[in-house]
mmCIF file of C-alpha atoms and ligand atoms in Angstrom:
data_model
loop_
_atom_site.group_PDB
_atom_site.id
_atom_site.type_symbol
_atom_site.label_atom_id
_atom_site.label_comp_id
_atom_site.label_asym_id
_atom_site.label_seq_id
_atom_site.Cartn_x
_atom_site.Cartn_y
_atom_site.Cartn_z
ATOM 1 C CA UNK U 1 -40.506 -12.732 -60.848
ATOM 2 C CA UNK U 2 -40.222 -12.954 -64.613
ATOM 3 C CA UNK U 3 -40.150 -16.737 -64.459
ATOM 4 C CA UNK U 4 -43.373 -16.585 -62.422
ATOM 5 C CA UNK U 5 -44.993 -14.204 -64.939
ATOM 6 C CA UNK U 6 -43.987 -16.571 -67.733
ATOM 7 C CA UNK U 7 -45.365 -19.642 -65.960
ATOM 8 C CA UNK U 8 -48.667 -17.962 -65.039
ATOM 9 C CA UNK U 9 -49.099 -16.680 -68.598
ATOM 10 C CA UNK U 10 -48.299 -19.920 -70.359
ATOM 11 C CA UNK U 11 -50.185 -22.196 -67.948
ATOM 12 C CA UNK U 12 -53.260 -19.942 -68.161
ATOM 13 C CA UNK U 13 -53.084 -19.825 -71.965
ATOM 14 C CA UNK U 14 -52.898 -23.619 -71.910
ATOM 15 C CA UNK U 15 -56.253 -23.541 -70.094
ATOM 16 C CA UNK U 16 -57.601 -21.352 -72.939
ATOM 17 C CA UNK U 17 -57.848 -18.349 -70.621
ATOM 18 C CA UNK U 18 -56.967 -14.810 -71.709
ATOM 19 C CA UNK U 19 -54.171 -13.215 -69.719
ATOM 20 C CA UNK U 20 -53.664 -9.549 -68.866
ATOM 21 C CA UNK U 21 -50.479 -8.195 -67.293
ATOM 22 C CA UNK U 22 -50.748 -5.330 -64.819
ATOM 23 C CA UNK U 23 -47.951 -2.787 -65.021
ATOM 24 C CA UNK U 24 -46.356 -1.408 -61.808
ATOM 25 C CA UNK U 25 -48.348 -3.496 -59.352
ATOM 26 C CA UNK U 26 -51.333 -1.998 -57.531
ATOM 27 C CA UNK U 27 -50.374 1.520 -58.683
ATOM 28 C CA UNK U 28 -50.815 0.404 -62.299
ATOM 29 C CA UNK U 29 -53.975 -1.542 -61.520
ATOM 30 C CA UNK U 30 -55.626 1.575 -60.112
ATOM 31 C CA UNK U 31 -54.608 3.547 -63.219
ATOM 32 C CA UNK U 32 -55.854 0.775 -65.505
ATOM 33 C CA UNK U 33 -52.364 0.040 -66.861
ATOM 34 C CA UNK U 34 -53.146 -3.455 -68.112
ATOM 35 C CA UNK U 35 -52.183 -5.156 -71.356
ATOM 36 C CA UNK U 36 -52.684 -8.570 -72.911
ATOM 37 C CA UNK U 37 -49.927 -11.097 -72.315
ATOM 38 C CA UNK U 38 -49.284 -13.730 -74.946
ATOM 39 C CA UNK U 39 -47.026 -16.750 -75.120
ATOM 40 C CA UNK U 40 -44.648 -14.563 -77.112
ATOM 41 C CA UNK U 41 -44.623 -11.658 -74.631
ATOM 42 C CA UNK U 42 -43.557 -14.104 -71.932
ATOM 43 C CA UNK U 43 -40.704 -15.364 -74.041
ATOM 44 C CA UNK U 44 -37.021 -14.693 -73.317
ATOM 45 C CA UNK U 45 -37.721 -13.075 -69.928
ATOM 46 C CA UNK U 46 -36.904 -15.890 -67.511
ATOM 47 C CA UNK U 47 -33.206 -15.114 -67.311
ATOM 48 C CA UNK U 48 -33.826 -11.445 -66.532
ATOM 49 C CA UNK U 49 -33.945 -10.166 -62.951
ATOM 50 C CA UNK U 50 -36.768 -8.005 -61.599
ATOM 51 C CA UNK U 51 -40.059 -7.936 -63.461
ATOM 52 C CA UNK U 52 -40.834 -6.930 -67.042
ATOM 53 C CA UNK U 53 -44.214 -5.695 -65.808
ATOM 54 C CA UNK U 54 -42.584 -3.240 -63.390
ATOM 55 C CA UNK U 55 -43.290 -2.847 -59.718
ATOM 56 C CA UNK U 56 -44.100 0.052 -57.406
ATOM 57 C CA UNK U 57 -44.694 0.781 -53.769
ATOM 58 C CA UNK U 58 -48.358 1.829 -53.444
ATOM 59 C CA UNK U 59 -49.118 3.014 -49.902
ATOM 60 C CA UNK U 60 -52.493 4.393 -51.120
ATOM 61 C CA UNK U 61 -53.631 0.806 -51.565
ATOM 62 C CA UNK U 62 -54.112 0.668 -47.811
ATOM 63 C CA UNK U 63 -57.183 2.883 -48.213
ATOM 64 C CA UNK U 64 -60.629 1.526 -48.969
ATOM 65 C CA UNK U 65 -61.197 4.104 -51.762
ATOM 66 C CA UNK U 66 -58.109 3.025 -53.693
ATOM 67 C CA UNK U 67 -59.047 -0.623 -53.371
ATOM 68 C CA UNK U 68 -62.523 0.190 -54.733
ATOM 69 C CA UNK U 69 -60.894 1.879 -57.736
ATOM 70 C CA UNK U 70 -58.843 -1.273 -58.292
ATOM 71 C CA UNK U 71 -61.990 -3.379 -58.066
ATOM 72 C CA UNK U 72 -63.665 -1.153 -60.674
ATOM 73 C CA UNK U 73 -60.681 -1.541 -62.989
ATOM 74 C CA UNK U 74 -60.809 -5.318 -62.648
ATOM 75 C CA UNK U 75 -64.520 -5.296 -63.463
ATOM 76 C CA UNK U 76 -64.033 -2.922 -66.430
ATOM 77 C CA UNK U 77 -61.445 -5.333 -67.834
ATOM 78 C CA UNK U 78 -63.746 -8.295 -67.110
ATOM 79 C CA UNK U 79 -61.074 -9.961 -65.010
ATOM 80 C CA UNK U 80 -62.228 -13.241 -63.461
ATOM 81 C CA UNK U 81 -59.206 -13.843 -61.260
ATOM 82 C CA UNK U 82 -56.022 -12.123 -60.149
ATOM 83 C CA UNK U 83 -52.555 -13.541 -59.436
ATOM 84 C CA UNK U 84 -50.456 -11.371 -57.117
ATOM 85 C CA UNK U 85 -46.707 -12.031 -57.168
ATOM 86 C CA UNK U 86 -45.033 -10.395 -54.188
ATOM 87 C CA UNK U 87 -44.205 -10.202 -50.511
ATOM 88 C CA UNK U 88 -46.020 -9.062 -47.383
ATOM 89 C CA UNK U 89 -47.333 -5.730 -48.704
ATOM 90 C CA UNK U 90 -48.559 -7.297 -51.948
ATOM 91 C CA UNK U 91 -50.245 -10.182 -50.144
ATOM 92 C CA UNK U 92 -51.950 -7.791 -47.691
ATOM 93 C CA UNK U 93 -53.453 -6.090 -50.766
ATOM 94 C CA UNK U 94 -54.365 -9.501 -52.190
ATOM 95 C CA UNK U 95 -56.220 -10.427 -48.994
ATOM 96 C CA UNK U 96 -58.094 -7.106 -49.032
ATOM 97 C CA UNK U 97 -59.217 -7.732 -52.628
ATOM 98 C CA UNK U 98 -60.158 -11.329 -51.766
ATOM 99 C CA UNK U 99 -62.311 -9.999 -48.939
ATOM 100 C CA UNK U 100 -64.038 -7.726 -51.474
ATOM 101 C CA UNK U 101 -64.967 -10.805 -53.484
ATOM 102 C CA UNK U 102 -62.134 -10.966 -56.051
ATOM 103 C CA UNK U 103 -60.792 -14.488 -56.686
ATOM 104 C CA UNK U 104 -57.123 -13.902 -55.861
ATOM 105 C CA UNK U 105 -54.149 -16.227 -55.618
ATOM 106 C CA UNK U 106 -50.834 -14.976 -54.221
ATOM 107 C CA UNK U 107 -47.390 -16.178 -55.295
ATOM 108 C CA UNK U 108 -44.716 -15.957 -52.571
ATOM 109 C CA UNK U 109 -42.007 -13.598 -53.807
ATOM 110 C CA UNK U 110 -39.606 -11.505 -51.742
ATOM 111 C CA UNK U 111 -35.856 -11.553 -51.165
ATOM 112 C CA UNK U 112 -36.501 -11.053 -47.436
ATOM 113 C CA UNK U 113 -37.968 -14.544 -46.866
ATOM 114 C CA UNK U 114 -40.239 -12.989 -44.251
ATOM 115 C CA UNK U 115 -43.522 -14.219 -45.731
ATOM 116 C CA UNK U 116 -45.426 -16.860 -43.779
ATOM 117 C CA UNK U 117 -46.889 -19.700 -45.863
ATOM 118 C CA UNK U 118 -43.716 -20.522 -47.812
ATOM 119 C CA UNK U 119 -40.464 -21.843 -46.402
ATOM 120 C CA UNK U 120 -38.624 -20.083 -49.172
ATOM 121 C CA UNK U 121 -39.740 -17.267 -51.462
ATOM 122 C CA UNK U 122 -38.791 -16.228 -54.986
ATOM 123 C CA UNK U 123 -35.617 -14.100 -55.049
ATOM 124 C CA UNK U 124 -34.058 -15.304 -51.806
ATOM 125 C CA UNK U 125 -31.603 -17.659 -53.454
ATOM 126 C CA UNK U 126 -30.416 -15.088 -55.984
ATOM 127 C CA UNK U 127 -30.011 -12.378 -53.320
ATOM 128 C CA UNK U 128 -28.147 -14.821 -51.096
ATOM 129 C CA UNK U 129 -25.737 -15.779 -53.850
ATOM 130 C CA UNK U 130 -25.031 -12.115 -54.561
ATOM 131 C CA UNK U 131 -24.342 -11.494 -50.862
ATOM 132 C CA UNK U 132 -22.029 -14.514 -50.815
ATOM 133 C CA UNK U 133 -20.084 -13.314 -53.793
ATOM 134 C CA UNK U 134 -19.604 -9.968 -52.068
ATOM 135 C CA UNK U 135 -18.442 -11.687 -48.856
ATOM 136 C CA UNK U 136 -15.951 -13.846 -50.752
ATOM 137 C CA UNK U 137 -14.576 -10.777 -52.502
ATOM 138 C CA UNK U 138 -14.317 -8.763 -49.296
ATOM 139 C CA UNK U 139 -12.357 -11.564 -47.679
ATOM 140 C CA UNK U 140 -9.537 -10.962 -50.164
ATOM 141 C CA UNK U 141 -8.932 -7.444 -48.856
ATOM 142 C CA UNK U 142 -9.718 -8.445 -45.305
ATOM 143 C CA UNK U 143 -6.966 -11.102 -45.419
ATOM 144 C CA UNK U 144 -4.402 -9.023 -47.300
ATOM 145 C CA UNK U 145 -4.771 -5.998 -45.050
ATOM 146 C CA UNK U 146 -5.674 -7.821 -41.855
ATOM 147 C CA UNK U 147 -8.744 -5.654 -41.434
ATOM 148 C CA UNK U 148 -12.126 -6.254 -39.935
ATOM 149 C CA UNK U 149 -15.009 -5.989 -42.382
ATOM 150 C CA UNK U 150 -18.709 -5.701 -41.867
ATOM 151 C CA UNK U 151 -21.217 -6.303 -44.617
ATOM 152 C CA UNK U 152 -24.857 -5.252 -44.376
ATOM 153 C CA UNK U 153 -27.492 -7.193 -46.275
ATOM 154 C CA UNK U 154 -31.149 -6.377 -46.865
ATOM 155 C CA UNK U 155 -34.142 -8.146 -45.366
ATOM 156 C CA UNK U 156 -36.260 -5.493 -43.617
ATOM 157 C CA UNK U 157 -36.930 -6.723 -40.082
ATOM 158 C CA UNK U 158 -36.003 -10.299 -40.951
ATOM 159 C CA UNK U 159 -32.484 -11.674 -40.400
ATOM 160 C CA UNK U 160 -32.806 -14.694 -42.703
ATOM 161 C CA UNK U 161 -30.593 -13.405 -45.530
ATOM 162 C CA UNK U 162 -27.903 -12.234 -43.105
ATOM 163 C CA UNK U 163 -27.923 -15.497 -41.176
ATOM 164 C CA UNK U 164 -27.676 -17.649 -44.287
ATOM 165 C CA UNK U 165 -25.020 -15.418 -45.849
ATOM 166 C CA UNK U 166 -23.078 -15.537 -42.575
ATOM 167 C CA UNK U 167 -23.209 -19.330 -42.366
ATOM 168 C CA UNK U 168 -22.376 -19.924 -46.026
ATOM 169 C CA UNK U 169 -19.774 -17.133 -46.094
ATOM 170 C CA UNK U 170 -17.942 -18.193 -42.938
ATOM 171 C CA UNK U 171 -18.523 -14.965 -40.996
ATOM 172 C CA UNK U 172 -17.098 -14.469 -37.508
ATOM 173 C CA UNK U 173 -20.390 -13.092 -36.305
ATOM 174 C CA UNK U 174 -23.914 -12.581 -37.631
ATOM 175 C CA UNK U 175 -26.066 -9.773 -36.269
ATOM 176 C CA UNK U 176 -29.812 -10.060 -36.865
ATOM 177 C CA UNK U 177 -32.893 -8.273 -35.493
ATOM 178 C CA UNK U 178 -34.237 -11.500 -33.973
ATOM 179 C CA UNK U 179 -31.146 -11.767 -31.764
ATOM 180 C CA UNK U 180 -29.620 -8.390 -30.935
ATOM 181 C CA UNK U 181 -25.879 -8.230 -30.247
ATOM 182 C CA UNK U 182 -24.093 -5.370 -28.482
ATOM 183 C CA UNK U 183 -21.245 -3.541 -30.260
ATOM 184 C CA UNK U 184 -18.937 -4.606 -27.393
ATOM 185 C CA UNK U 185 -19.654 -8.255 -28.131
ATOM 186 C CA UNK U 186 -19.116 -7.728 -31.865
ATOM 187 C CA UNK U 187 -15.763 -6.015 -31.203
ATOM 188 C CA UNK U 188 -14.805 -8.826 -28.835
ATOM 189 C CA UNK U 189 -15.605 -11.530 -31.368
ATOM 190 C CA UNK U 190 -13.674 -9.807 -34.155
ATOM 191 C CA UNK U 191 -10.683 -9.306 -31.870
ATOM 192 C CA UNK U 192 -10.755 -12.963 -30.802
ATOM 193 C CA UNK U 193 -10.648 -13.975 -34.456
ATOM 194 C CA UNK U 194 -7.276 -12.225 -34.826
ATOM 195 C CA UNK U 195 -6.012 -13.556 -31.539
ATOM 196 C CA UNK U 196 -6.762 -17.061 -32.787
ATOM 197 C CA UNK U 197 -4.533 -16.310 -35.766
ATOM 198 C CA UNK U 198 -7.163 -15.634 -38.420
ATOM 199 C CA UNK U 199 -6.053 -13.326 -41.208
ATOM 200 C CA UNK U 200 -9.430 -11.694 -41.529
ATOM 201 C CA UNK U 201 -12.466 -10.990 -39.423
ATOM 202 C CA UNK U 202 -15.828 -10.578 -41.040
ATOM 203 C CA UNK U 203 -19.238 -9.728 -39.621
ATOM 204 C CA UNK U 204 -22.576 -9.887 -41.452
ATOM 205 C CA UNK U 205 -25.365 -7.631 -40.249
ATOM 206 C CA UNK U 206 -29.008 -7.455 -41.281
ATOM 207 C CA UNK U 207 -30.264 -3.992 -42.226
ATOM 208 C CA UNK U 208 -33.058 -4.324 -39.664
ATOM 209 C CA UNK U 209 -30.749 -4.949 -36.683
ATOM 210 C CA UNK U 210 -30.712 -2.230 -34.036
ATOM 211 C CA UNK U 211 -26.981 -1.777 -34.651
ATOM 212 C CA UNK U 212 -26.791 -2.033 -38.434
ATOM 213 C CA UNK U 213 -23.894 -0.843 -40.637
ATOM 214 C CA UNK U 214 -24.568 2.817 -39.929
ATOM 215 C CA UNK U 215 -24.869 2.341 -36.176
ATOM 216 C CA UNK U 216 -21.831 0.090 -35.928
ATOM 217 C CA UNK U 217 -19.756 2.401 -38.097
ATOM 218 C CA UNK U 218 -20.452 5.266 -35.743
ATOM 219 C CA UNK U 219 -19.801 3.117 -32.657
ATOM 220 C CA UNK U 220 -16.469 1.761 -33.915
ATOM 221 C CA UNK U 221 -15.320 5.230 -34.919
ATOM 222 C CA UNK U 222 -16.150 6.563 -31.499
ATOM 223 C CA UNK U 223 -14.461 3.667 -29.680
ATOM 224 C CA UNK U 224 -11.514 3.004 -32.017
ATOM 225 C CA UNK U 225 -8.881 3.661 -29.343
ATOM 226 C CA UNK U 226 -10.463 1.143 -27.012
ATOM 227 C CA UNK U 227 -11.152 -1.541 -29.618
ATOM 228 C CA UNK U 228 -7.735 -1.109 -31.223
ATOM 229 C CA UNK U 229 -8.881 -1.683 -34.813
ATOM 230 C CA UNK U 230 -10.833 -0.111 -37.647
ATOM 231 C CA UNK U 231 -13.983 -1.570 -39.092
ATOM 232 C CA UNK U 232 -14.673 -1.166 -42.806
ATOM 233 C CA UNK U 233 -18.357 -1.404 -43.673
ATOM 234 C CA UNK U 234 -20.035 -2.288 -46.964
ATOM 235 C CA UNK U 235 -23.770 -1.914 -47.464
ATOM 236 C CA UNK U 236 -24.944 -4.144 -50.302
ATOM 237 C CA UNK U 237 -28.327 -2.467 -50.679
ATOM 238 C CA UNK U 238 -30.146 -2.835 -53.980
ATOM 239 C CA UNK U 239 -27.208 -4.663 -55.594
ATOM 240 C CA UNK U 240 -28.809 -7.748 -54.053
ATOM 241 C CA UNK U 241 -31.975 -7.274 -56.056
ATOM 242 C CA UNK U 242 -30.361 -7.264 -59.485
ATOM 243 C CA UNK U 243 -28.627 -9.666 -61.778
ATOM 244 C CA UNK U 244 -29.395 -13.013 -63.272
ATOM 245 C CA UNK U 245 -31.758 -15.213 -61.249
ATOM 246 C CA UNK U 246 -30.296 -18.515 -60.092
ATOM 247 C CA UNK U 247 -31.563 -21.853 -61.417
ATOM 248 C CA UNK U 248 -33.208 -22.480 -58.045
ATOM 249 C CA UNK U 249 -35.164 -19.213 -58.272
ATOM 250 C CA UNK U 250 -36.222 -19.796 -61.875
ATOM 251 C CA UNK U 251 -37.512 -23.252 -61.020
ATOM 252 C CA UNK U 252 -39.201 -22.078 -57.822
ATOM 253 C CA UNK U 253 -40.908 -19.195 -59.639
ATOM 254 C CA UNK U 254 -41.978 -21.513 -62.438
ATOM 255 C CA UNK U 255 -43.455 -24.056 -60.025
ATOM 256 C CA UNK U 256 -45.249 -21.416 -57.937
ATOM 257 C CA UNK U 257 -46.598 -19.599 -61.004
ATOM 258 C CA UNK U 258 -47.911 -22.883 -62.393
ATOM 259 C CA UNK U 259 -49.299 -23.683 -58.938
ATOM 260 C CA UNK U 260 -51.273 -20.423 -58.928
ATOM 261 C CA UNK U 261 -52.987 -21.303 -62.212
ATOM 262 C CA UNK U 262 -53.625 -24.865 -61.023
ATOM 263 C CA UNK U 263 -55.271 -23.498 -57.858
ATOM 264 C CA UNK U 264 -57.558 -21.206 -59.876
ATOM 265 C CA UNK U 265 -58.385 -24.046 -62.284
ATOM 266 C CA UNK U 266 -59.643 -26.164 -59.412
ATOM 267 C CA UNK U 267 -61.630 -23.213 -58.043
ATOM 268 C CA UNK U 268 -59.295 -22.482 -55.130
ATOM 269 C CA UNK U 269 -58.547 -18.839 -54.287
ATOM 270 C CA UNK U 270 -57.906 -16.524 -51.350
ATOM 271 C CA UNK U 271 -54.661 -18.482 -50.882
ATOM 272 C CA UNK U 272 -50.904 -18.049 -51.155
ATOM 273 C CA UNK U 273 -48.971 -20.521 -53.271
ATOM 274 C CA UNK U 274 -45.663 -21.397 -51.620
ATOM 275 C CA UNK U 275 -43.087 -24.138 -51.234
ATOM 276 C CA UNK U 276 -43.178 -26.281 -48.099
ATOM 277 C CA UNK U 277 -41.172 -29.456 -47.526
ATOM 278 C CA UNK U 278 -40.348 -29.500 -51.221
ATOM 279 C CA UNK U 279 -43.982 -29.409 -52.329
ATOM 280 C CA UNK U 280 -46.031 -26.614 -53.892
ATOM 281 C CA UNK U 281 -48.724 -25.815 -51.327
ATOM 282 C CA UNK U 282 -51.565 -23.362 -50.781
ATOM 283 C CA UNK U 283 -52.184 -21.513 -47.505
ATOM 284 C CA UNK U 284 -55.195 -19.245 -46.873
ATOM 285 C CA UNK U 285 -54.079 -15.604 -47.166
ATOM 286 C CA UNK U 286 -55.741 -14.911 -43.833
ATOM 287 C CA UNK U 287 -53.139 -17.219 -42.226
ATOM 288 C CA UNK U 288 -50.308 -15.441 -44.020
ATOM 289 C CA UNK U 289 -50.945 -11.696 -43.783
ATOM 290 C CA UNK U 290 -49.738 -10.105 -40.544
ATOM 291 C CA UNK U 291 -48.222 -13.374 -39.340
ATOM 292 C CA UNK U 292 -44.575 -13.195 -38.298
ATOM 293 C CA UNK U 293 -42.382 -15.871 -39.820
ATOM 294 C CA UNK U 294 -39.858 -17.139 -37.303
ATOM 295 C CA UNK U 295 -36.254 -18.011 -38.073
ATOM 296 C CA UNK U 296 -35.340 -21.564 -37.134
ATOM 297 C CA UNK U 297 -33.379 -21.127 -33.843
ATOM 298 C CA UNK U 298 -31.334 -24.188 -34.788
ATOM 299 C CA UNK U 299 -29.817 -22.204 -37.675
ATOM 300 C CA UNK U 300 -28.785 -19.447 -35.332
ATOM 301 C CA UNK U 301 -27.248 -21.986 -32.962
ATOM 302 C CA UNK U 302 -25.388 -23.530 -35.896
ATOM 303 C CA UNK U 303 -24.026 -20.135 -36.931
ATOM 304 C CA UNK U 304 -22.729 -19.572 -33.384
ATOM 305 C CA UNK U 305 -21.000 -22.952 -33.312
ATOM 306 C CA UNK U 306 -19.354 -22.400 -36.695
ATOM 307 C CA UNK U 307 -18.181 -18.898 -35.860
HETATM 308 O O1 F6P Q 1 -38.607 -6.156 -49.408
HETATM 309 C C1 F6P Q 1 -37.520 -6.177 -50.259
HETATM 310 C C2 F6P Q 1 -36.558 -5.073 -49.940
HETATM 311 O O2 F6P Q 1 -35.459 -5.139 -50.828
HETATM 312 C C3 F6P Q 1 -36.040 -5.045 -48.489
HETATM 313 O O3 F6P Q 1 -35.033 -5.984 -48.238
HETATM 314 C C4 F6P Q 1 -35.583 -3.610 -48.366
HETATM 315 O O4 F6P Q 1 -35.593 -3.161 -47.045
HETATM 316 C C5 F6P Q 1 -36.624 -2.887 -49.182
HETATM 317 O O5 F6P Q 1 -37.179 -3.821 -50.101
HETATM 318 C C6 F6P Q 1 -36.088 -1.702 -49.932
HETATM 319 O O6 F6P Q 1 -37.164 -1.061 -50.502
HETATM 320 P P1 F6P Q 1 -37.030 0.128 -51.550
HETATM 321 O O7 F6P Q 1 -36.442 -0.459 -52.788
HETATM 322 O O8 F6P Q 1 -38.422 0.588 -51.756
HETATM 323 O O9 F6P Q 1 -36.121 1.117 -50.934
#
């Protein structure tokens, strides 16, 4: 996100526009927590994870009153246009403000990759690489001790991160909300891995799956005599959201941030800036918010073949 903040700031300054940064997302906007951003304040931030402006969940923003307060704050600060960097919740807020007459441009950013309008979103690549590193490390113990391991990755209701981590990490099985798998089948697949002579058996599960790490832990404990083996679970959690952003993410965020300013400069707003077929594109927010992004079934088929 910092690379996106930097690109928006510098590209807007290059247009001779003034730039204000909003602290802590919509929560900060409502409180009037805004401050000028300069070329210098955007310097040396690109290699840092997260956002220097801060972020916050703001459920109150779903109410009309709170949105009106935000609108007042924007008017008080004589803001002509707003760039919203974030995922589904942020873009729902962006659409609401657009419908109140604010020129808004969204920038697709979430590790979940569950936002329609962009094939890939800012943060996904970094989170995926962190998950992969964890999988590679777990394989060491899994092989040495001949144990079955299960690793849970984030992603809300979307299985993208788990599926990609499973494919790239060589998992025996991937469990995602879009394709539920019974614990019996998971146990069967892990057992088959040993029977085929593998030294380790590793499953990747998405947090949003019906049987996630917690559910599977309980199930394997209850049925350990029948399955004949223990399952060690690791929940990656917020570890995936930290660390140094990858080159891919820095470049993506830079291109999308610049794309947001370019859209505003040509008078285009009420859109999400995303990456599609390698190009920076804009999609009307109305076609993004509330739209479920589907996982390519071919990827799931590929994962099954490779398992
Ligand atoms: O949307 C990003 C995400 O990291 C999800 O993958 C996860 O479910 C959620 O946010 C966690 O939210 P919080 O940090 O508010 O607990």
